[in-house]
mmCIF file of C-alpha atoms in Angstrom:
data_model
loop_
_atom_site.group_PDB
_atom_site.id
_atom_site.type_symbol
_atom_site.label_atom_id
_atom_site.label_comp_id
_atom_site.label_asym_id
_atom_site.label_seq_id
_atom_site.Cartn_x
_atom_site.Cartn_y
_atom_site.Cartn_z
ATOM 1 C CA UNK A 1 -9.942 -88.913 26.155
ATOM 2 C CA UNK A 2 -10.782 -87.043 23.105
ATOM 3 C CA UNK A 3 -15.065 -87.162 23.189
ATOM 4 C CA UNK A 4 -16.096 -85.851 19.756
ATOM 5 C CA UNK A 5 -19.889 -85.859 18.849
ATOM 6 C CA UNK A 6 -20.443 -86.338 14.748
ATOM 7 C CA UNK A 7 -24.250 -84.854 13.560
ATOM 8 C CA UNK A 8 -26.101 -86.132 17.006
ATOM 9 C CA UNK A 9 -29.658 -85.452 16.889
ATOM 10 C CA UNK A 10 -32.228 -85.923 19.443
ATOM 11 C CA UNK A 11 -35.840 -86.313 18.752
ATOM 12 C CA UNK A 12 -38.243 -87.623 21.244
ATOM 13 C CA UNK A 13 -41.880 -88.368 20.054
ATOM 14 C CA UNK A 14 -42.768 -85.660 17.320
ATOM 15 C CA UNK A 15 -39.835 -83.043 19.042
ATOM 16 C CA UNK A 16 -36.972 -82.386 17.539
ATOM 17 C CA UNK A 17 -34.641 -81.775 21.710
ATOM 18 C CA UNK A 18 -31.310 -81.433 19.895
ATOM 19 C CA UNK A 19 -30.664 -80.444 15.948
ATOM 20 C CA UNK A 20 -27.965 -82.184 14.326
ATOM 21 C CA UNK A 21 -25.151 -80.876 15.818
ATOM 22 C CA UNK A 22 -20.994 -81.965 16.009
ATOM 23 C CA UNK A 23 -18.787 -80.968 18.532
ATOM 24 C CA UNK A 24 -15.408 -81.932 20.252
ATOM 25 C CA UNK A 25 -14.817 -81.144 22.971
ATOM 26 C CA UNK A 26 -11.022 -79.820 23.651
ATOM 27 C CA UNK A 27 -9.776 -83.162 25.715
ATOM 28 C CA UNK A 28 -8.524 -82.278 29.246
ATOM 29 C CA UNK A 29 -10.334 -78.810 28.786
ATOM 30 C CA UNK A 30 -13.740 -77.768 30.956
ATOM 31 C CA UNK A 31 -16.370 -77.389 27.842
ATOM 32 C CA UNK A 32 -19.625 -74.759 29.080
ATOM 33 C CA UNK A 33 -22.660 -75.879 27.855
ATOM 34 C CA UNK A 34 -23.975 -72.832 27.792
ATOM 35 C CA UNK A 35 -27.849 -71.871 27.111
ATOM 36 C CA UNK A 36 -31.110 -70.671 28.945
ATOM 37 C CA UNK A 37 -33.882 -73.410 30.417
ATOM 38 C CA UNK A 38 -35.199 -76.413 27.840
ATOM 39 C CA UNK A 39 -31.953 -75.328 25.240
ATOM 40 C CA UNK A 40 -30.455 -78.710 25.490
ATOM 41 C CA UNK A 41 -27.603 -78.804 27.407
ATOM 42 C CA UNK A 42 -28.998 -81.927 29.789
ATOM 43 C CA UNK A 43 -30.199 -83.419 26.379
ATOM 44 C CA UNK A 44 -26.541 -83.548 25.111
ATOM 45 C CA UNK A 45 -24.857 -84.657 28.849
ATOM 46 C CA UNK A 46 -27.232 -87.559 28.748
ATOM 47 C CA UNK A 47 -25.912 -88.498 24.974
ATOM 48 C CA UNK A 48 -22.022 -88.138 26.098
ATOM 49 C CA UNK A 49 -22.728 -89.753 29.316
ATOM 50 C CA UNK A 50 -24.295 -93.102 27.309
ATOM 51 C CA UNK A 51 -27.433 -92.789 29.438
ATOM 52 C CA UNK A 52 -29.443 -92.111 26.418
ATOM 53 C CA UNK A 53 -28.674 -93.117 23.003
ATOM 54 C CA UNK A 54 -28.838 -90.433 20.417
ATOM 55 C CA UNK A 55 -31.827 -90.341 17.395
ATOM 56 C CA UNK A 56 -29.440 -89.621 14.190
ATOM 57 C CA UNK A 57 -25.132 -88.924 14.677
ATOM 58 C CA UNK A 58 -22.578 -90.817 16.398
ATOM 59 C CA UNK A 59 -20.603 -90.659 19.529
ATOM 60 C CA UNK A 60 -16.921 -90.899 19.632
ATOM 61 C CA UNK A 61 -14.362 -91.414 22.098
ATOM 62 C CA UNK A 62 -10.695 -91.546 20.800
ATOM 63 C CA UNK A 63 -12.238 -92.427 17.592
ATOM 64 C CA UNK A 64 -13.772 -95.564 18.432
ATOM 65 C CA UNK A 65 -17.594 -95.587 18.480
ATOM 66 C CA UNK A 66 -19.522 -95.657 21.621
ATOM 67 C CA UNK A 67 -22.571 -94.859 20.259
ATOM 68 C CA UNK A 68 -25.169 -97.642 22.096
ATOM 69 C CA UNK A 69 -22.629 -97.971 24.802
ATOM 70 C CA UNK A 70 -24.375 -97.761 28.498
ATOM 71 C CA UNK A 71 -22.406 -95.753 30.996
ATOM 72 C CA UNK A 72 -21.752 -98.686 33.136
ATOM 73 C CA UNK A 73 -19.328 -99.246 30.086
ATOM 74 C CA UNK A 74 -17.928 -96.193 30.585
ATOM 75 C CA UNK A 75 -15.722 -94.338 32.494
ATOM 76 C CA UNK A 76 -17.794 -91.371 33.280
ATOM 77 C CA UNK A 77 -17.537 -89.070 36.195
ATOM 78 C CA UNK A 78 -21.621 -86.949 37.223
ATOM 79 C CA UNK A 79 -22.573 -84.444 39.476
ATOM 80 C CA UNK A 80 -25.934 -83.033 39.323
ATOM 81 C CA UNK A 81 -28.314 -80.838 40.700
ATOM 82 C CA UNK A 82 -29.466 -82.306 43.468
ATOM 83 C CA UNK A 83 -27.049 -83.311 46.231
ATOM 84 C CA UNK A 84 -26.504 -86.771 45.328
ATOM 85 C CA UNK A 85 -24.743 -89.082 47.853
ATOM 86 C CA UNK A 86 -25.065 -92.778 49.281
ATOM 87 C CA UNK A 87 -27.396 -92.018 52.787
ATOM 88 C CA UNK A 88 -26.107 -94.702 54.582
ATOM 89 C CA UNK A 89 -22.322 -93.957 54.102
ATOM 90 C CA UNK A 90 -20.087 -91.240 56.515
ATOM 91 C CA UNK A 91 -18.455 -88.656 54.205
ATOM 92 C CA UNK A 92 -15.674 -91.091 53.993
ATOM 93 C CA UNK A 93 -16.726 -93.430 52.751
ATOM 94 C CA UNK A 94 -18.802 -91.422 49.624
ATOM 95 C CA UNK A 95 -15.841 -90.425 49.186
ATOM 96 C CA UNK A 96 -14.068 -93.138 48.933
ATOM 97 C CA UNK A 97 -16.337 -95.395 47.049
ATOM 98 C CA UNK A 98 -14.887 -95.369 43.540
ATOM 99 C CA UNK A 99 -11.171 -95.846 44.949
ATOM 100 C CA UNK A 100 -12.514 -99.081 46.289
ATOM 101 C CA UNK A 101 -14.243 -100.004 43.528
ATOM 102 C CA UNK A 102 -11.317 -99.465 41.759
ATOM 103 C CA UNK A 103 -9.220 -101.603 44.416
ATOM 104 C CA UNK A 104 -6.503 -98.622 44.832
ATOM 105 C CA UNK A 105 -4.536 -98.131 47.840
ATOM 106 C CA UNK A 106 -3.674 -95.147 50.629
ATOM 107 C CA UNK A 107 -7.354 -94.309 50.301
ATOM 108 C CA UNK A 108 -7.764 -92.824 53.248
ATOM 109 C CA UNK A 109 -4.960 -90.443 52.989
ATOM 110 C CA UNK A 110 -6.566 -89.772 49.161
ATOM 111 C CA UNK A 111 -10.166 -89.769 50.602
ATOM 112 C CA UNK A 112 -8.630 -86.499 53.414
ATOM 113 C CA UNK A 113 -6.274 -84.761 50.481
ATOM 114 C CA UNK A 114 -9.331 -84.890 48.246
ATOM 115 C CA UNK A 115 -11.793 -83.265 51.407
ATOM 116 C CA UNK A 116 -8.750 -80.461 52.728
ATOM 117 C CA UNK A 117 -9.305 -79.562 48.887
ATOM 118 C CA UNK A 118 -12.820 -79.040 48.694
ATOM 119 C CA UNK A 119 -12.949 -77.878 52.693
ATOM 120 C CA UNK A 120 -14.670 -80.229 54.032
ATOM 121 C CA UNK A 121 -12.012 -82.268 56.113
ATOM 122 C CA UNK A 122 -14.213 -81.958 59.381
ATOM 123 C CA UNK A 123 -17.413 -83.497 58.455
ATOM 124 C CA UNK A 124 -15.738 -86.998 56.908
ATOM 125 C CA UNK A 125 -17.238 -89.235 60.314
ATOM 126 C CA UNK A 126 -20.816 -87.316 59.472
ATOM 127 C CA UNK A 127 -23.720 -88.807 57.041
ATOM 128 C CA UNK A 128 -24.601 -86.517 54.333
ATOM 129 C CA UNK A 129 -28.240 -85.641 55.998
ATOM 130 C CA UNK A 130 -25.804 -84.020 59.121
ATOM 131 C CA UNK A 131 -24.725 -81.706 55.712
ATOM 132 C CA UNK A 132 -25.918 -78.802 54.647
ATOM 133 C CA UNK A 133 -26.670 -78.400 50.799
ATOM 134 C CA UNK A 134 -23.328 -77.297 49.805
ATOM 135 C CA UNK A 135 -21.231 -79.370 51.798
ATOM 136 C CA UNK A 136 -23.041 -82.178 50.446
ATOM 137 C CA UNK A 137 -22.271 -81.264 47.152
ATOM 138 C CA UNK A 138 -19.242 -80.945 47.950
ATOM 139 C CA UNK A 139 -19.093 -84.367 48.275
ATOM 140 C CA UNK A 140 -20.549 -85.390 45.328
ATOM 141 C CA UNK A 141 -18.068 -82.985 43.867
ATOM 142 C CA UNK A 142 -15.357 -84.987 46.361
ATOM 143 C CA UNK A 143 -15.838 -88.490 44.686
ATOM 144 C CA UNK A 144 -16.533 -87.257 41.366
ATOM 145 C CA UNK A 145 -12.756 -86.369 40.998
ATOM 146 C CA UNK A 146 -11.586 -89.578 43.117
ATOM 147 C CA UNK A 147 -13.230 -91.404 40.387
ATOM 148 C CA UNK A 148 -10.748 -90.049 37.929
ATOM 149 C CA UNK A 149 -12.616 -90.310 35.180
ATOM 150 C CA UNK A 150 -10.985 -88.749 31.503
ATOM 151 C CA UNK A 151 -14.692 -87.415 31.440
ATOM 152 C CA UNK A 152 -16.352 -85.453 33.893
ATOM 153 C CA UNK A 153 -19.772 -84.040 33.770
ATOM 154 C CA UNK A 154 -21.736 -81.978 36.270
ATOM 155 C CA UNK A 155 -24.941 -80.751 35.486
ATOM 156 C CA UNK A 156 -25.883 -76.932 36.932
ATOM 157 C CA UNK A 157 -23.580 -78.447 39.884
ATOM 158 C CA UNK A 158 -24.345 -74.978 42.074
ATOM 159 C CA UNK A 159 -27.826 -73.691 40.784
ATOM 160 C CA UNK A 160 -29.341 -74.913 43.915
ATOM 161 C CA UNK A 161 -26.750 -73.860 46.584
ATOM 162 C CA UNK A 162 -27.334 -69.913 48.101
ATOM 163 C CA UNK A 163 -25.226 -66.710 46.210
ATOM 164 C CA UNK A 164 -22.775 -66.959 48.302
ATOM 165 C CA UNK A 165 -21.686 -70.232 48.593
ATOM 166 C CA UNK A 166 -22.093 -70.365 44.543
ATOM 167 C CA UNK A 167 -19.318 -68.224 44.574
ATOM 168 C CA UNK A 168 -17.383 -69.656 46.411
ATOM 169 C CA UNK A 169 -17.764 -72.944 44.786
ATOM 170 C CA UNK A 170 -17.190 -71.584 41.143
ATOM 171 C CA UNK A 171 -13.451 -69.732 42.012
ATOM 172 C CA UNK A 172 -12.870 -73.543 43.861
ATOM 173 C CA UNK A 173 -13.661 -75.190 41.079
ATOM 174 C CA UNK A 174 -11.662 -73.308 38.603
ATOM 175 C CA UNK A 175 -8.880 -74.262 40.313
ATOM 176 C CA UNK A 176 -9.953 -77.787 40.768
ATOM 177 C CA UNK A 177 -9.964 -78.055 37.167
ATOM 178 C CA UNK A 178 -6.957 -76.181 36.281
ATOM 179 C CA UNK A 179 -5.134 -78.542 38.009
ATOM 180 C CA UNK A 180 -6.700 -82.221 37.081
ATOM 181 C CA UNK A 181 -6.419 -84.281 33.348
ATOM 182 C CA UNK A 182 -10.496 -85.110 33.188
ATOM 183 C CA UNK A 183 -12.127 -83.384 29.847
ATOM 184 C CA UNK A 184 -14.516 -81.008 32.202
ATOM 185 C CA UNK A 185 -18.055 -81.035 30.204
ATOM 186 C CA UNK A 186 -19.750 -77.775 32.368
ATOM 187 C CA UNK A 187 -23.850 -77.512 32.096
ATOM 188 C CA UNK A 188 -25.041 -73.579 33.141
ATOM 189 C CA UNK A 189 -27.594 -70.843 32.367
ATOM 190 C CA UNK A 190 -25.279 -67.779 34.104
ATOM 191 C CA UNK A 191 -22.948 -66.613 31.282
ATOM 192 C CA UNK A 192 -20.973 -65.541 34.436
ATOM 193 C CA UNK A 193 -20.247 -68.809 35.134
ATOM 194 C CA UNK A 194 -18.982 -69.650 31.781
ATOM 195 C CA UNK A 195 -17.125 -66.153 31.854
ATOM 196 C CA UNK A 196 -15.435 -67.458 35.296
ATOM 197 C CA UNK A 197 -14.502 -71.410 34.184
ATOM 198 C CA UNK A 198 -13.096 -69.997 30.857
ATOM 199 C CA UNK A 199 -11.897 -72.570 28.793
ATOM 200 C CA UNK A 200 -14.330 -73.217 25.673
ATOM 201 C CA UNK A 201 -18.058 -72.000 25.692
ATOM 202 C CA UNK A 202 -20.501 -74.279 23.089
ATOM 203 C CA UNK A 203 -23.721 -72.070 22.741
ATOM 204 C CA UNK A 204 -27.191 -73.653 22.824
ATOM 205 C CA UNK A 205 -30.708 -72.396 22.099
ATOM 206 C CA UNK A 206 -33.865 -74.786 21.337
ATOM 207 C CA UNK A 207 -31.662 -77.401 20.609
ATOM 208 C CA UNK A 208 -29.473 -75.880 18.127
ATOM 209 C CA UNK A 209 -25.624 -75.138 18.556
ATOM 210 C CA UNK A 210 -24.971 -71.563 17.656
ATOM 211 C CA UNK A 211 -21.603 -71.564 18.445
ATOM 212 C CA UNK A 212 -18.247 -72.776 19.838
ATOM 213 C CA UNK A 213 -15.175 -71.531 21.073
ATOM 214 C CA UNK A 214 -13.161 -69.926 23.183
ATOM 215 C CA UNK A 215 -15.192 -68.544 26.192
ATOM 216 C CA UNK A 216 -13.655 -65.173 26.185
ATOM 217 C CA UNK A 217 -13.843 -64.850 21.937
ATOM 218 C CA UNK A 218 -16.888 -66.532 21.973
ATOM 219 C CA UNK A 219 -18.323 -63.851 24.636
ATOM 220 C CA UNK A 220 -16.811 -60.799 22.696
ATOM 221 C CA UNK A 221 -17.605 -61.764 19.239
ATOM 222 C CA UNK A 222 -20.756 -63.650 19.590
ATOM 223 C CA UNK A 223 -21.975 -64.762 16.089
ATOM 224 C CA UNK A 224 -25.391 -63.834 15.701
ATOM 225 C CA UNK A 225 -27.804 -62.445 17.734
ATOM 226 C CA UNK A 226 -29.212 -65.490 19.329
ATOM 227 C CA UNK A 227 -25.601 -65.993 20.603
ATOM 228 C CA UNK A 228 -25.443 -62.338 21.942
ATOM 229 C CA UNK A 229 -28.325 -62.564 24.214
ATOM 230 C CA UNK A 230 -27.682 -66.184 25.264
ATOM 231 C CA UNK A 231 -24.439 -64.928 26.722
ATOM 232 C CA UNK A 232 -24.989 -61.216 28.336
ATOM 233 C CA UNK A 233 -25.867 -60.508 31.827
ATOM 234 C CA UNK A 234 -27.434 -58.647 31.941
ATOM 235 C CA UNK A 235 -29.313 -59.109 28.665
ATOM 236 C CA UNK A 236 -27.121 -56.948 26.109
ATOM 237 C CA UNK A 237 -29.327 -53.979 25.099
ATOM 238 C CA UNK A 238 -30.620 -53.902 21.499
ATOM 239 C CA UNK A 239 -32.006 -50.753 19.354
ATOM 240 C CA UNK A 240 -33.244 -50.526 16.154
ATOM 241 C CA UNK A 241 -31.371 -48.999 13.438
ATOM 242 C CA UNK A 242 -30.785 -47.997 10.164
ATOM 243 C CA UNK A 243 -27.642 -46.721 7.896
ATOM 244 C CA UNK A 244 -26.810 -42.959 7.482
ATOM 245 C CA UNK A 245 -24.400 -40.805 6.529
ATOM 246 C CA UNK A 246 -21.035 -41.498 8.846
ATOM 247 C CA UNK A 247 -22.719 -44.117 10.656
ATOM 248 C CA UNK A 248 -25.975 -45.455 11.743
ATOM 249 C CA UNK A 249 -29.011 -43.660 13.068
ATOM 250 C CA UNK A 250 -30.383 -45.033 16.538
ATOM 251 C CA UNK A 251 -34.621 -45.341 15.913
ATOM 252 C CA UNK A 252 -35.515 -42.662 18.847
ATOM 253 C CA UNK A 253 -31.856 -41.959 19.032
ATOM 254 C CA UNK A 254 -28.390 -39.933 18.037
ATOM 255 C CA UNK A 255 -25.830 -40.875 14.829
ATOM 256 C CA UNK A 256 -23.221 -43.594 15.961
ATOM 257 C CA UNK A 257 -20.066 -43.425 13.667
ATOM 258 C CA UNK A 258 -19.630 -46.927 13.268
ATOM 259 C CA UNK A 259 -18.091 -47.412 9.610
ATOM 260 C CA UNK A 260 -20.518 -50.148 8.092
ATOM 261 C CA UNK A 261 -18.619 -53.162 6.583
ATOM 262 C CA UNK A 262 -18.889 -53.625 2.587
ATOM 263 C CA UNK A 263 -22.802 -56.529 2.287
ATOM 264 C CA UNK A 264 -25.559 -56.736 0.681
ATOM 265 C CA UNK A 265 -28.074 -53.850 0.581
ATOM 266 C CA UNK A 266 -30.443 -56.250 1.557
ATOM 267 C CA UNK A 267 -28.372 -57.231 4.364
ATOM 268 C CA UNK A 268 -27.544 -54.062 5.802
ATOM 269 C CA UNK A 269 -31.530 -52.681 5.024
ATOM 270 C CA UNK A 270 -32.285 -52.843 8.763
ATOM 271 C CA UNK A 271 -30.390 -53.081 11.658
ATOM 272 C CA UNK A 272 -29.493 -54.539 15.433
ATOM 273 C CA UNK A 273 -27.408 -52.250 17.879
ATOM 274 C CA UNK A 274 -26.038 -54.073 20.571
ATOM 275 C CA UNK A 275 -24.187 -52.487 23.764
ATOM 276 C CA UNK A 276 -23.307 -54.044 26.695
ATOM 277 C CA UNK A 277 -24.258 -52.486 30.532
ATOM 278 C CA UNK A 278 -21.115 -52.038 31.070
ATOM 279 C CA UNK A 279 -20.395 -49.970 28.258
ATOM 280 C CA UNK A 280 -23.285 -47.185 29.397
ATOM 281 C CA UNK A 281 -21.951 -44.857 31.248
ATOM 282 C CA UNK A 282 -22.670 -42.406 33.652
ATOM 283 C CA UNK A 283 -19.923 -39.335 32.527
ATOM 284 C CA UNK A 284 -18.359 -37.809 29.650
ATOM 285 C CA UNK A 285 -15.733 -38.627 27.424
ATOM 286 C CA UNK A 286 -14.529 -36.297 24.954
ATOM 287 C CA UNK A 287 -16.527 -38.187 21.404
ATOM 288 C CA UNK A 288 -19.194 -39.780 23.016
ATOM 289 C CA UNK A 289 -22.782 -40.304 21.851
ATOM 290 C CA UNK A 290 -24.994 -39.283 24.525
ATOM 291 C CA UNK A 291 -28.413 -41.029 25.323
ATOM 292 C CA UNK A 292 -30.589 -38.670 27.089
ATOM 293 C CA UNK A 293 -33.079 -40.495 29.872
ATOM 294 C CA UNK A 294 -34.352 -40.859 33.039
ATOM 295 C CA UNK A 295 -34.431 -43.643 35.886
ATOM 296 C CA UNK A 296 -36.701 -45.814 35.977
ATOM 297 C CA UNK A 297 -34.964 -48.104 38.410
ATOM 298 C CA UNK A 298 -31.616 -49.244 40.573
ATOM 299 C CA UNK A 299 -30.658 -52.163 41.867
ATOM 300 C CA UNK A 300 -27.810 -53.589 43.701
ATOM 301 C CA UNK A 301 -26.859 -57.108 42.784
ATOM 302 C CA UNK A 302 -23.358 -58.349 44.413
ATOM 303 C CA UNK A 303 -20.740 -55.938 43.883
ATOM 304 C CA UNK A 304 -22.180 -53.951 41.222
ATOM 305 C CA UNK A 305 -25.354 -51.186 40.376
ATOM 306 C CA UNK A 306 -27.359 -52.030 37.491
ATOM 307 C CA UNK A 307 -29.708 -48.909 36.712
ATOM 308 C CA UNK A 308 -32.780 -49.106 34.246
ATOM 309 C CA UNK A 309 -32.869 -45.767 32.038
ATOM 310 C CA UNK A 310 -35.842 -44.840 29.972
ATOM 311 C CA UNK A 311 -34.467 -43.101 26.942
ATOM 312 C CA UNK A 312 -35.223 -42.270 23.093
ATOM 313 C CA UNK A 313 -34.108 -45.709 22.097
ATOM 314 C CA UNK A 314 -35.590 -47.250 24.342
ATOM 315 C CA UNK A 315 -35.023 -49.064 27.956
ATOM 316 C CA UNK A 316 -31.452 -49.103 28.624
ATOM 317 C CA UNK A 317 -29.877 -51.329 31.319
ATOM 318 C CA UNK A 318 -26.723 -49.610 32.457
ATOM 319 C CA UNK A 319 -24.170 -51.914 34.752
ATOM 320 C CA UNK A 320 -21.828 -49.718 36.803
ATOM 321 C CA UNK A 321 -18.961 -51.186 39.774
ATOM 322 C CA UNK A 322 -19.143 -50.775 43.224
ATOM 323 C CA UNK A 323 -22.588 -49.334 44.990
ATOM 324 C CA UNK A 324 -24.779 -46.410 43.399
ATOM 325 C CA UNK A 325 -27.758 -44.919 44.529
ATOM 326 C CA UNK A 326 -29.912 -43.208 41.740
ATOM 327 C CA UNK A 327 -33.297 -41.777 42.764
ATOM 328 C CA UNK A 328 -36.016 -42.485 40.599
ATOM 329 C CA UNK A 329 -37.454 -40.141 37.618
ATOM 330 C CA UNK A 330 -34.733 -38.119 37.736
ATOM 331 C CA UNK A 331 -32.861 -37.358 34.797
ATOM 332 C CA UNK A 332 -30.215 -39.219 33.502
ATOM 333 C CA UNK A 333 -27.521 -38.531 30.840
ATOM 334 C CA UNK A 334 -26.042 -42.277 28.753
ATOM 335 C CA UNK A 335 -22.443 -41.774 27.403
ATOM 336 C CA UNK A 336 -21.747 -44.281 24.588
ATOM 337 C CA UNK A 337 -17.990 -44.380 22.957
ATOM 338 C CA UNK A 338 -19.190 -46.089 19.149
ATOM 339 C CA UNK A 339 -16.775 -48.466 18.858
ATOM 340 C CA UNK A 340 -17.566 -50.041 22.307
ATOM 341 C CA UNK A 341 -20.957 -51.237 20.210
ATOM 342 C CA UNK A 342 -22.293 -54.315 18.565
ATOM 343 C CA UNK A 343 -23.464 -53.945 14.889
ATOM 344 C CA UNK A 344 -25.786 -56.822 13.629
ATOM 345 C CA UNK A 345 -27.483 -57.186 10.133
ATOM 346 C CA UNK A 346 -30.930 -58.089 9.281
ATOM 347 C CA UNK A 347 -31.139 -61.282 9.207
ATOM 348 C CA UNK A 348 -29.319 -61.209 12.508
ATOM 349 C CA UNK A 349 -25.687 -62.297 11.687
ATOM 350 C CA UNK A 350 -22.882 -59.840 13.401
ATOM 351 C CA UNK A 351 -21.413 -57.210 11.325
ATOM 352 C CA UNK A 352 -19.098 -55.169 13.865
ATOM 353 C CA UNK A 353 -17.988 -55.806 17.298
ATOM 354 C CA UNK A 354 -15.451 -53.724 19.226
ATOM 355 C CA UNK A 355 -12.201 -53.874 19.236
ATOM 356 C CA UNK A 356 -10.555 -56.002 22.013
ATOM 357 C CA UNK A 357 -7.379 -54.590 24.049
ATOM 358 C CA UNK A 358 -4.884 -55.396 22.237
ATOM 359 C CA UNK A 359 -5.711 -57.024 19.256
ATOM 360 C CA UNK A 360 -5.289 -55.091 15.501
#
């Protein structure tokens, strides 16, 4: 199934919830809608599903205009943040409900197969209220998969689960989506989730579609500062800079050997250097730029350590793999390879991105 949005917009009263945008998710692939709360992700998904009608524009399925066709007339499976199951039906019957509506054969075998894939086969004879939140969400996912719809919409399905459950389900979902034929639209606020799911990513901000493309490409080559802010966790370090002999001069910091592209002088009048936390190091390599500072905060999250360091160029966040300990207030010098920085012009458009390994 090929879904396409043609100059779709949504206005509610005086508020513009979605600005005009066109988007054609790849058939049979995962497309992640990435953006902060109120970026427009849910509004866009409701239009895709037929729950809402766009103020302007068209929704096309396989070239046919389905704008205004309600969700009941569309073959769509949906999973929400909340654990939406039929409370009066046992788990097995919840999963079986779309199969029975279609008059499928071998329902019991299909239910058990789906339950095993989502590790809930031991709960088939229980009611949803007897399960934990994570188990209930697995039931909702199994029922959505059982529907076999060509379009599956998932609106932040893991947001209400604890960290460990989210990590487990993310990995399982990646495998489930890869094994299926549905076009999957997955909304999230978390850049890490988009990277894990892969496929394609559409970055939304304040109702605008900022960039769409293969997830790795959007991550490594954000079109603008707005995209870079949305697709960085921890947030990309942003430092004001000016053109200088041999590169760019960081405000309150060293000069970086970054080759400036040919561009109008006006766009180069003020620059912003972007540095991902994972590109900063606490040990030197040949040719590194130095950013002396002191430790403001150190926190461990999962398998990484995040260190906030006050430098002459401002407070920078370093992402270090593994567990590390730093004394608050202690001096700490950060090291940076100039080839790992992003450079944005005065309008916030991307000028320079780090060269990816394996590419020329």
